[in-house]
XYZ file of C-alpha atoms in Angstrom:
404
model
C 118.225 95.141 97.033
C 115.718 97.001 97.938
C 113.426 96.925 100.942
C 109.661 95.348 101.116
C 106.844 95.254 103.010
C 105.769 94.659 106.377
C 105.684 91.467 107.775
C 105.056 93.236 111.609
C 103.498 96.650 111.896
C 100.843 98.811 110.674
C 98.888 97.944 107.523
C 98.824 99.904 104.470
C 96.409 102.923 104.618
C 92.526 103.667 104.823
C 92.563 103.356 100.856
C 93.950 100.374 100.485
C 92.054 98.714 103.137
C 88.855 99.616 101.886
C 89.735 98.737 98.566
C 90.735 95.230 99.709
C 87.149 95.002 101.210
C 85.445 96.690 97.859
C 87.632 93.465 96.343
C 86.635 90.939 98.670
C 82.857 91.825 98.300
C 83.064 91.452 94.055
C 85.108 88.364 94.084
C 83.042 86.120 96.488
C 84.399 82.885 97.695
C 85.349 81.361 94.068
C 88.473 81.731 92.091
C 90.121 80.313 89.214
C 90.688 77.033 89.749
C 94.900 76.454 90.160
C 96.525 73.423 89.376
C 98.296 72.950 92.760
C 99.181 69.555 94.261
C 96.464 67.322 95.581
C 95.577 67.543 99.672
C 97.172 64.084 100.338
C 100.321 65.496 99.135
C 100.044 68.930 101.129
C 101.617 68.863 104.500
C 103.570 65.649 103.551
C 107.722 66.076 103.881
C 108.694 66.706 99.710
C 112.870 65.484 99.734
C 114.432 67.306 96.981
C 115.611 65.187 94.073
C 118.603 64.338 94.435
C 118.852 65.286 98.644
C 120.846 63.033 101.529
C 119.599 65.128 104.546
C 117.086 67.599 104.790
C 118.058 70.808 106.927
C 117.091 70.619 110.549
C 113.542 72.224 111.828
C 114.464 74.330 114.350
C 111.096 73.913 116.050
C 111.524 69.981 116.028
C 114.936 70.144 117.352
C 113.729 72.286 120.551
C 111.183 69.928 120.979
C 113.157 66.872 120.705
C 115.273 68.345 123.404
C 112.616 69.740 125.772
C 111.233 66.235 125.168
C 114.199 64.920 126.362
C 114.349 66.903 129.846
C 110.882 66.219 130.656
C 112.011 62.301 130.466
C 114.543 63.183 133.102
C 117.464 63.033 130.490
C 119.602 65.414 128.600
C 119.581 67.143 125.605
C 121.449 65.540 122.524
C 124.743 67.512 121.798
C 125.445 68.320 118.058
C 129.309 68.392 117.840
C 130.833 70.661 116.003
C 132.164 74.278 116.097
C 130.085 77.181 117.861
C 127.926 78.653 114.859
C 127.051 82.240 114.311
C 123.306 82.497 113.044
C 121.569 85.718 111.828
C 117.754 85.891 112.227
C 116.270 88.871 110.610
C 112.486 89.675 111.007
C 110.417 92.001 108.517
C 108.964 94.797 108.718
C 108.641 97.056 105.587
C 110.100 100.542 105.692
C 111.592 99.501 109.062
C 114.056 97.277 107.272
C 116.566 100.439 107.132
C 116.964 100.518 110.803
C 118.395 96.783 111.050
C 120.378 97.762 107.941
C 121.785 100.604 109.641
C 122.767 98.189 112.259
C 124.168 95.625 109.916
C 126.538 98.738 108.785
C 127.390 99.400 112.282
C 128.380 96.610 113.401
C 130.839 96.146 110.869
C 132.091 99.806 111.871
C 132.675 98.223 115.526
C 134.896 95.721 114.240
C 132.748 93.035 116.276
C 130.684 91.676 113.651
C 130.866 88.193 112.539
C 130.667 86.119 109.401
C 127.513 84.522 109.655
C 127.300 80.589 109.283
C 123.818 80.991 108.860
C 121.310 83.680 107.837
C 117.190 83.466 108.302
C 114.641 85.761 106.824
C 111.168 86.769 106.545
C 110.065 89.621 104.596
C 112.787 92.405 104.532
C 114.290 90.678 106.533
C 115.064 88.344 103.677
C 116.889 91.449 101.488
C 118.599 92.236 104.123
C 119.731 88.620 105.931
C 120.671 88.175 102.086
C 123.268 90.908 101.696
C 124.649 90.574 105.518
C 125.121 86.888 104.977
C 127.357 87.953 101.506
C 129.297 89.892 103.745
C 130.528 93.744 103.969
C 131.044 93.501 100.743
C 127.778 94.368 100.266
C 127.316 96.898 103.100
C 127.260 99.694 100.290
C 123.960 97.933 99.039
C 122.420 97.634 102.553
C 122.958 101.610 102.892
C 121.946 102.228 99.152
C 118.686 100.429 98.982
C 117.284 101.222 102.394
C 117.907 104.928 102.218
C 116.265 106.344 99.281
C 113.678 104.345 98.453
C 110.091 105.433 97.613
C 107.292 103.781 97.344
C 107.058 103.864 93.636
C 110.185 101.809 93.520
C 108.767 98.534 94.522
C 105.289 98.705 93.566
C 102.840 99.794 90.898
C 98.681 100.376 91.527
C 96.820 98.419 89.196
C 93.333 98.508 90.390
C 91.624 97.290 87.909
C 93.529 94.301 87.465
C 93.371 93.675 91.076
C 89.582 94.230 90.715
C 89.125 91.286 87.978
C 91.876 88.949 89.351
C 90.969 89.775 93.063
C 94.581 89.092 94.110
C 96.255 91.911 94.453
C 96.200 95.700 93.815
C 99.605 96.552 93.566
C 102.277 94.520 91.526
C 106.013 94.171 92.548
C 106.992 94.419 88.982
C 109.210 97.600 90.108
C 110.466 95.475 92.927
C 111.615 93.003 90.446
C 113.500 95.060 88.348
C 115.331 96.086 91.008
C 116.027 92.211 92.041
C 117.054 91.413 88.555
C 119.757 94.203 88.196
C 121.131 93.699 91.531
C 121.123 88.941 91.372
C 124.367 89.563 89.101
C 127.177 87.668 88.252
C 128.778 88.956 91.188
C 126.115 88.048 93.731
C 125.612 84.333 92.367
C 129.550 83.550 92.751
C 129.271 85.013 96.034
C 126.388 83.074 96.949
C 127.450 79.670 95.808
C 130.897 80.125 97.258
C 129.613 80.816 100.608
C 127.231 77.472 100.193
C 130.171 75.770 99.494
C 131.722 76.932 102.480
C 129.075 74.977 104.288
C 127.371 78.234 105.093
C 123.770 78.572 105.030
C 120.997 81.100 103.400
C 117.410 80.249 104.210
C 114.277 82.587 103.361
C 110.829 81.959 104.291
C 107.909 82.430 101.859
C 103.968 81.929 102.501
C 102.122 78.980 100.217
C 98.436 81.114 100.022
C 96.807 78.147 98.334
C 97.958 75.154 100.956
C 98.273 77.917 103.892
C 101.817 76.552 104.665
C 104.994 78.082 105.388
C 108.255 77.355 102.846
C 111.603 77.817 103.673
C 114.410 77.953 100.337
C 118.020 77.388 101.095
C 118.989 80.137 98.329
C 122.588 78.977 98.481
C 121.834 75.453 96.880
C 119.031 76.858 94.122
C 122.311 78.887 93.358
C 124.228 75.658 92.767
C 121.980 73.352 91.435
C 123.387 74.294 88.128
C 119.934 74.461 86.410
C 120.173 77.334 84.102
C 116.839 78.994 86.135
C 118.536 79.279 89.270
C 118.571 82.832 89.205
C 114.822 83.453 88.120
C 113.899 81.122 91.138
C 116.312 83.296 93.595
C 114.811 86.686 92.116
C 111.073 85.037 92.552
C 111.666 83.873 96.351
C 112.474 87.042 97.533
C 109.976 89.124 95.446
C 107.608 86.171 96.909
C 108.982 87.554 100.534
C 108.405 91.413 99.699
C 104.758 90.920 98.580
C 101.707 91.430 101.024
C 98.695 88.669 100.287
C 95.761 90.841 99.160
C 97.552 93.680 98.723
C 100.478 92.815 96.194
C 100.039 89.986 93.761
C 101.388 86.760 94.670
C 104.023 85.344 93.027
C 103.313 81.878 90.823
C 106.265 79.193 91.088
C 106.533 75.943 88.491
C 106.873 73.184 90.654
C 107.280 69.313 90.521
C 106.458 66.123 92.674
C 106.919 63.111 91.967
C 107.185 63.509 88.316
C 103.909 65.878 88.189
C 104.078 69.282 87.188
C 101.965 72.063 89.679
C 101.832 75.617 90.423
C 102.088 77.721 94.141
C 101.394 80.865 94.750
C 104.130 82.338 97.501
C 103.545 85.520 99.274
C 105.310 87.106 102.088
C 105.049 84.943 105.241
C 104.981 87.482 108.050
C 101.432 85.765 108.997
C 103.058 82.211 109.111
C 106.280 83.384 111.026
C 107.999 86.315 112.310
C 111.809 84.224 112.885
C 112.987 80.975 112.173
C 116.076 78.733 112.631
C 116.815 75.999 110.201
C 120.535 74.553 109.894
C 121.692 71.893 107.977
C 123.271 69.820 110.900
C 121.573 71.104 113.898
C 123.055 73.645 116.437
C 126.701 73.205 118.040
C 126.879 74.349 122.178
C 128.286 77.654 122.156
C 126.675 78.873 119.204
C 124.804 82.517 118.927
C 121.372 83.361 117.404
C 121.685 87.436 116.650
C 117.820 88.481 115.949
C 117.530 91.810 114.741
C 114.006 93.250 114.789
C 112.750 95.641 111.943
C 110.748 97.122 114.102
C 109.930 97.282 117.991
C 108.793 94.583 120.202
C 105.426 96.096 121.285
C 102.730 97.831 119.258
C 102.681 101.872 119.825
C 99.284 102.770 121.476
C 96.825 104.976 119.862
C 95.481 108.405 121.045
C 92.570 108.173 119.628
C 88.973 106.782 119.262
C 89.419 104.198 116.770
C 87.151 103.692 113.999
C 86.292 100.346 112.425
C 88.980 99.929 109.486
C 91.450 100.997 112.213
C 90.281 98.358 114.403
C 90.525 95.736 111.931
C 94.024 96.703 110.931
C 95.218 96.861 114.347
C 93.694 93.643 114.732
C 95.505 92.054 112.467
C 99.128 94.065 113.700
C 97.967 93.017 117.183
C 98.425 89.597 116.277
C 101.318 89.908 113.780
C 103.505 91.566 116.861
C 102.166 88.582 119.237
C 103.366 86.192 116.657
C 106.568 87.689 116.664
C 106.926 87.440 120.444
C 105.827 83.951 120.874
C 108.751 82.824 117.744
C 111.274 84.418 119.940
C 110.161 82.838 122.897
C 110.303 79.271 121.046
C 113.965 80.593 119.856
C 114.606 80.825 123.023
C 113.860 77.226 124.497
C 115.572 76.148 121.334
C 118.836 77.863 123.336
C 118.491 76.696 126.345
C 118.674 72.498 124.931
C 121.296 73.337 122.069
C 123.002 75.766 124.729
C 123.296 78.422 122.191
C 123.576 82.386 123.344
C 120.287 84.225 122.853
C 121.280 87.986 121.556
C 118.286 90.246 120.365
C 118.543 93.647 119.197
C 114.762 95.514 118.271
C 114.398 99.273 117.569
C 113.746 101.432 120.414
C 110.815 101.950 121.810
C 110.748 105.865 121.987
C 111.164 105.924 118.004
C 108.187 108.222 116.622
C 107.530 107.593 113.185
C 104.837 107.548 110.280
C 101.782 105.295 110.335
C 102.515 102.709 107.830
C 105.272 100.779 106.963
C 104.471 101.460 103.606
C 105.134 105.134 103.986
C 108.747 105.716 102.376
C 110.174 108.733 103.283
C 113.485 109.171 102.714
C 114.673 111.344 105.786
C 112.943 109.043 107.962
C 114.244 105.941 106.193
C 117.605 107.710 106.876
C 116.506 108.296 110.521
C 116.116 104.831 111.032
C 119.265 103.600 109.053
C 121.469 105.732 111.756
C 119.239 104.694 115.012
C 120.513 101.417 113.839
C 123.850 102.090 113.219
C 124.482 104.355 116.455
C 123.447 101.254 118.569
C 125.739 98.229 116.870
C 128.935 100.916 116.280
C 129.647 101.523 119.752
C 128.796 99.266 122.618
C 125.834 97.657 121.439
C 122.955 96.492 124.451
C 121.682 92.861 122.792
C 118.900 91.985 124.886
C 119.445 87.977 126.748
C 116.025 87.094 127.094
C 113.015 87.042 124.986
C 109.901 89.567 125.290
C 107.359 89.767 128.217
C 110.283 88.737 130.651
C 111.735 91.191 131.775
C 110.561 93.726 135.213
C 107.122 95.654 133.765
C 106.393 93.294 130.774
C 104.722 90.521 132.269
C 101.600 92.496 133.561
C 100.078 90.882 136.974
C 96.462 90.191 136.761
C 94.303 93.097 137.661
C 91.916 92.657 140.955
C 89.881 95.980 140.238
C 90.479 99.444 138.746
C 92.588 101.238 141.057
C 96.344 100.835 140.554
C 99.589 102.551 141.497
C 102.554 102.529 139.441
C 105.932 100.956 141.919
C 108.993 101.433 139.742
């Protein structure tokens, strides 16, 4: 399976931004009505038909545990064996780094079997293949080191101007997913789910502006003849940047009534998330692989208007990523789970856009990740903004000195 567009990082290039602004000006605020669920149902806890208990939300568990501590008690302890939880962020072409890290981890002989895997954007693809085990390592290598933008998206400017939903189509990516989600893939996904393991992928519902989590293993095991198509749509939606790539239509049913949803990349809703079927037992480990850096690179020239606008969005996504990692650290504290984070090194210098799929650069990213985990990987055990030099003290003037 291929990589996908950025959930965090620099936005598409100058021309794409100009086209987006032109489309916004031409389309105005009114669009064609969509048969979406009524507002009184939006945000309510919809239960899957036939489901006994929903998956546990990591943010909710963290809040419940912290509330118990604030009340002078102890967080609840979930029984069971420790779990290995893989958490993948998005990052467009930088998914090549995490693909290399997964394969290097296999080569080291220390890679665990993941009981739970979660993914956003390109991390949805990487998490899926990593969840299915080393058997799929060759697909990680093949699909993350030799991509071109045309392998994923095609420009459809006129249609984009007319529809106002995106200047690019993900049809090439859909064809790649269709070839990869074959009978063997589905068998392995069903087997993993039946063992009690879980694969969760996040998308963004662009009509309700809500984050949506999909249990791909449960979908595969549903017996629904359209299950392979829905899995493909979810992964495709996770890779469709709002405004740049047309969203993916998904038909749903609520209380017997049929509705239509539009889903895209969820990177503006979450950058890293945790779900679990029954909670997280003590001694578990959260393995976070970041398809990108923790902090955005500085710029070295005088920025212009469009670059300032794109930079502001990128800064917000980076901040959201760091905030999500802080929340995850709180979950680790109350569940007595180990926290591990590996990100692209700060000294990596690449092309400006995470849409710029240069095979030579992809291969370089891949081998950086591979070498980090094939040897003695230095996983970070604290969240961002907590190590020396990361939390900048308030300024009391304009004269400074550096103190190592």
